Amino acid sequence: MEEKNHVQKEELLEKLSEIYDQLEELEKALDNNLTEHRNKLMTDQFAKLDRLDGRISKLERIYQNITFDKKRVGNLHQNTSMKLELGF
């Protein structure tokens, strides 16, 4: 009877060791997959940020050009008004 219990304990320990080894392998696989996924997400986010940066820069240039054109047109109107006033 004691021999049978000892054998069962040995078998149980062996099975638990196998389960532990499988869990370690699973942990490594999960860690690798999560690392790859995290790196891909970061790469995707950096690409999106680069595209947004380009779009923002383009909009800033357009805004600066519009502002510059408005100032130039405003200066032309002021100069014309001054000429008319001086002419009278």
Coordinates of N, CA and C in Angstrom, one line a residue:
M1 N 0.8 -1.2 0.0 CA 0.0 0.0 0.0 C 0.9 1.3 0.0
E2 N 1.9 1.3 0.9 CA 2.8 2.4 0.9 C 3.5 2.6 -0.4
E3 N 3.9 1.4 -0.9 CA 4.6 1.4 -2.2 C 3.8 2.0 -3.3
K4 N 2.5 1.7 -3.3 CA 1.6 2.2 -4.3 C 1.4 3.7 -4.2
N5 N 1.3 4.2 -2.9 CA 1.2 5.7 -2.7 C 2.5 6.4 -3.2
H6 N 3.6 5.7 -2.9 CA 4.9 6.3 -3.3 C 5.0 6.4 -4.9
V7 N 4.5 5.4 -5.5 CA 4.5 5.4 -7.0 C 3.6 6.4 -7.5
Q8 N 2.4 6.6 -6.9 CA 1.5 7.6 -7.3 C 2.0 9.0 -7.1
K9 N 2.7 9.2 -6.0 CA 3.4 10.5 -5.8 C 4.4 10.8 -6.8
E10 N 5.2 9.8 -7.2 CA 6.2 9.9 -8.2 C 5.6 10.3 -9.5
E11 N 4.6 9.6 -9.9 CA 3.9 9.9 -11.1 C 3.3 11.3 -11.1
L12 N 2.7 11.7 -10.0 CA 2.1 13.0 -9.9 C 3.2 14.1 -10.0
L13 N 4.3 13.9 -9.3 CA 5.5 14.8 -9.4 C 6.0 14.9 -10.9
E14 N 6.0 13.8 -11.6 CA 6.5 13.8 -12.9 C 5.6 14.6 -13.8
K15 N 4.3 14.3 -13.6 CA 3.3 15.1 -14.4 C 3.3 16.6 -14.1
L16 N 3.5 16.9 -12.9 CA 3.6 18.3 -12.5 C 4.9 19.0 -13.1
S17 N 5.9 18.2 -13.1 CA 7.2 18.7 -13.8 C 7.0 19.0 -15.2
E18 N 6.3 18.0 -15.9 CA 6.0 18.2 -17.3 C 5.1 19.5 -17.5
I19 N 4.1 19.6 -16.7 CA 3.2 20.8 -16.8 C 4.0 22.1 -16.6
Y20 N 4.9 22.1 -15.6 CA 5.8 23.2 -15.3 C 6.6 23.6 -16.6
D21 N 7.2 22.5 -17.2 CA 8.0 22.7 -18.4 C 7.2 23.3 -19.5
Q22 N 6.0 22.8 -19.7 CA 5.1 23.3 -20.7 C 4.8 24.8 -20.4
L23 N 4.5 25.1 -19.2 CA 4.2 26.5 -18.8 C 5.4 27.4 -19.1
E24 N 6.6 27.0 -18.8 CA 7.7 27.8 -19.1 C 7.9 28.0 -20.6
E25 N 7.6 27.0 -21.4 CA 7.7 27.2 -22.9 C 6.6 28.1 -23.4
L26 N 5.4 28.0 -22.8 CA 4.3 28.9 -23.1 C 4.6 30.3 -22.8
E27 N 5.2 30.5 -21.6 CA 5.6 31.9 -21.2 C 6.6 32.5 -22.1
K28 N 7.6 31.7 -22.6 CA 8.6 32.2 -23.5 C 7.9 32.6 -24.8
A29 N 7.0 31.7 -25.3 CA 6.3 32.0 -26.6 C 5.5 33.2 -26.5
L30 N 4.7 33.4 -25.4 CA 3.9 34.6 -25.2 C 4.8 35.8 -25.1
D31 N 5.9 35.7 -24.4 CA 6.8 36.9 -24.3 C 7.3 37.3 -25.6
N32 N 7.7 36.3 -26.5 CA 8.2 36.6 -27.8 C 7.1 37.3 -28.7
N33 N 5.9 36.7 -28.6 CA 4.8 37.2 -29.4 C 4.4 38.6 -29.0
L34 N 4.3 38.8 -27.7 CA 4.0 40.1 -27.2 C 5.0 41.2 -27.5
T35 N 6.3 40.8 -27.5 CA 7.4 41.7 -27.8 C 7.3 42.1 -29.3
E36 N 7.0 41.1 -30.2 CA 6.9 41.4 -31.6 C 5.7 42.3 -31.8
H37 N 4.6 42.0 -31.1 CA 3.3 42.8 -31.3 C 3.6 44.2 -30.8
R38 N 4.2 44.4 -29.7 CA 4.5 45.7 -29.2 C 5.4 46.5 -30.1
N39 N 6.4 45.8 -30.7 CA 7.3 46.5 -31.6 C 6.5 46.9 -32.9
K40 N 5.7 46.1 -33.4 CA 4.9 46.4 -34.6 C 4.0 47.6 -34.3
L41 N 3.3 47.6 -33.1 CA 2.5 48.7 -32.7 C 3.2 50.0 -32.6
M42 N 4.4 49.9 -32.1 CA 5.3 51.1 -32.0 C 5.7 51.6 -33.4
T43 N 6.0 50.7 -34.2 CA 6.4 51.1 -35.6 C 5.2 51.7 -36.3
D44 N 4.0 51.2 -36.2 CA 2.8 51.7 -36.8 C 2.5 53.1 -36.2
Q45 N 2.7 53.3 -34.9 CA 2.4 54.6 -34.3 C 3.4 55.6 -34.8
F46 N 4.7 55.3 -34.9 CA 5.7 56.2 -35.4 C 5.4 56.6 -36.8
A47 N 4.9 55.6 -37.6 CA 4.6 56.0 -39.0 C 3.4 56.9 -39.1
K48 N 2.4 56.7 -38.2 CA 1.2 57.6 -38.2 C 1.7 59.0 -37.7
L49 N 2.5 59.0 -36.7 CA 3.0 60.4 -36.2 C 3.8 61.1 -37.3
D50 N 4.6 60.3 -38.1 CA 5.3 61.0 -39.2 C 4.4 61.5 -40.2
R51 N 3.4 60.8 -40.6 CA 2.4 61.3 -41.6 C 1.7 62.5 -41.0
L52 N 1.3 62.5 -39.8 CA 0.6 63.6 -39.2 C 1.5 64.8 -39.1
D53 N 2.8 64.6 -38.8 CA 3.8 65.7 -38.7 C 3.9 66.4 -40.1
G54 N 3.9 65.5 -41.2 CA 4.0 66.1 -42.5 C 2.8 66.9 -42.9
R55 N 1.6 66.4 -42.5 CA 0.3 67.1 -42.8 C 0.3 68.4 -42.0
I56 N 0.7 68.4 -40.8 CA 0.7 69.6 -39.9 C 1.7 70.6 -40.5
S57 N 2.8 70.2 -40.9 CA 3.8 71.1 -41.5 C 3.3 71.7 -42.8
K58 N 2.6 70.9 -43.6 CA 2.0 71.4 -44.9 C 0.9 72.5 -44.6
L59 N 0.1 72.2 -43.6 CA -1.0 73.2 -43.2 C -0.3 74.4 -42.7
E60 N 0.7 74.3 -41.9 CA 1.4 75.5 -41.4 C 2.0 76.4 -42.5
R61 N 2.6 75.7 -43.5 CA 3.1 76.5 -44.6 C 2.0 77.2 -45.4
I62 N 0.8 76.5 -45.6 CA -0.3 77.1 -46.3 C -0.8 78.3 -45.5
Y63 N -0.9 78.1 -44.2 CA -1.4 79.2 -43.3 C -0.4 80.4 -43.4
Q64 N 0.9 80.1 -43.4 CA 1.8 81.2 -43.5 C 1.7 81.9 -44.8
N65 N 1.5 81.2 -45.9 CA 1.4 81.8 -47.2 C 0.1 82.7 -47.3
I66 N -1.0 82.2 -46.7 CA -2.2 82.9 -46.7 C -2.1 84.2 -45.9
T67 N -1.4 84.1 -44.7 CA -1.2 85.2 -43.9 C -0.3 86.2 -44.6
F68 N 0.7 85.8 -45.2 CA 1.6 86.7 -45.9 C 0.9 87.4 -47.0
D69 N 0.1 86.6 -47.8 CA -0.7 87.2 -48.9 C -1.6 88.3 -48.4
K70 N -2.3 88.0 -47.3 CA -3.3 89.0 -46.7 C -2.5 90.2 -46.3
K71 N -1.4 90.1 -45.7 CA -0.6 91.3 -45.2 C -0.2 92.1 -46.5
R72 N 0.2 91.4 -47.5 CA 0.7 92.1 -48.7 C -0.5 92.8 -49.4
V73 N -1.6 92.2 -49.4 CA -2.8 92.8 -50.0 C -3.2 94.0 -49.1
G74 N -3.1 93.8 -47.8 CA -3.5 94.9 -46.9 C -2.5 96.1 -47.1
N75 N -1.3 95.8 -47.3 CA -0.3 96.9 -47.5 C -0.6 97.6 -48.8
L76 N -1.0 96.9 -49.9 CA -1.3 97.5 -51.1 C -2.5 98.4 -51.0
H77 N -3.5 98.0 -50.3 CA -4.7 98.9 -50.0 C -4.3 100.1 -49.3
Q78 N -3.4 100.0 -48.3 CA -3.0 101.1 -47.5 C -2.3 102.1 -48.4
N79 N -1.4 101.6 -49.2 CA -0.6 102.5 -50.1 C -1.5 103.2 -51.1
T80 N -2.5 102.5 -51.6 CA -3.4 103.1 -52.6 C -4.3 104.2 -51.9
S81 N -4.7 103.9 -50.6 CA -5.5 104.9 -49.9 C -4.6 106.1 -49.6
M82 N -3.4 105.9 -49.3 CA -2.5 107.1 -49.0 C -2.3 107.9 -50.3
K83 N -2.1 107.3 -51.4 CA -2.0 108.0 -52.6 C -3.2 108.9 -53.0
L84 N -4.4 108.3 -52.8 CA -5.6 109.0 -53.0 C -5.7 110.2 -52.1
E85 N -5.4 110.0 -50.8 CA -5.5 111.1 -49.9 C -4.5 112.2 -50.2
L86 N -3.3 111.8 -50.6 CA -2.3 112.9 -51.0 C -2.7 113.6 -52.3
G87 N -3.4 112.9 -53.1 CA -3.8 113.5 -54.4 C -4.8 114.5 -54.3
F88 N -5.6 114.5 -53.3 CA -6.7 115.5 -53.1 C -6.2 116.6 -52.4

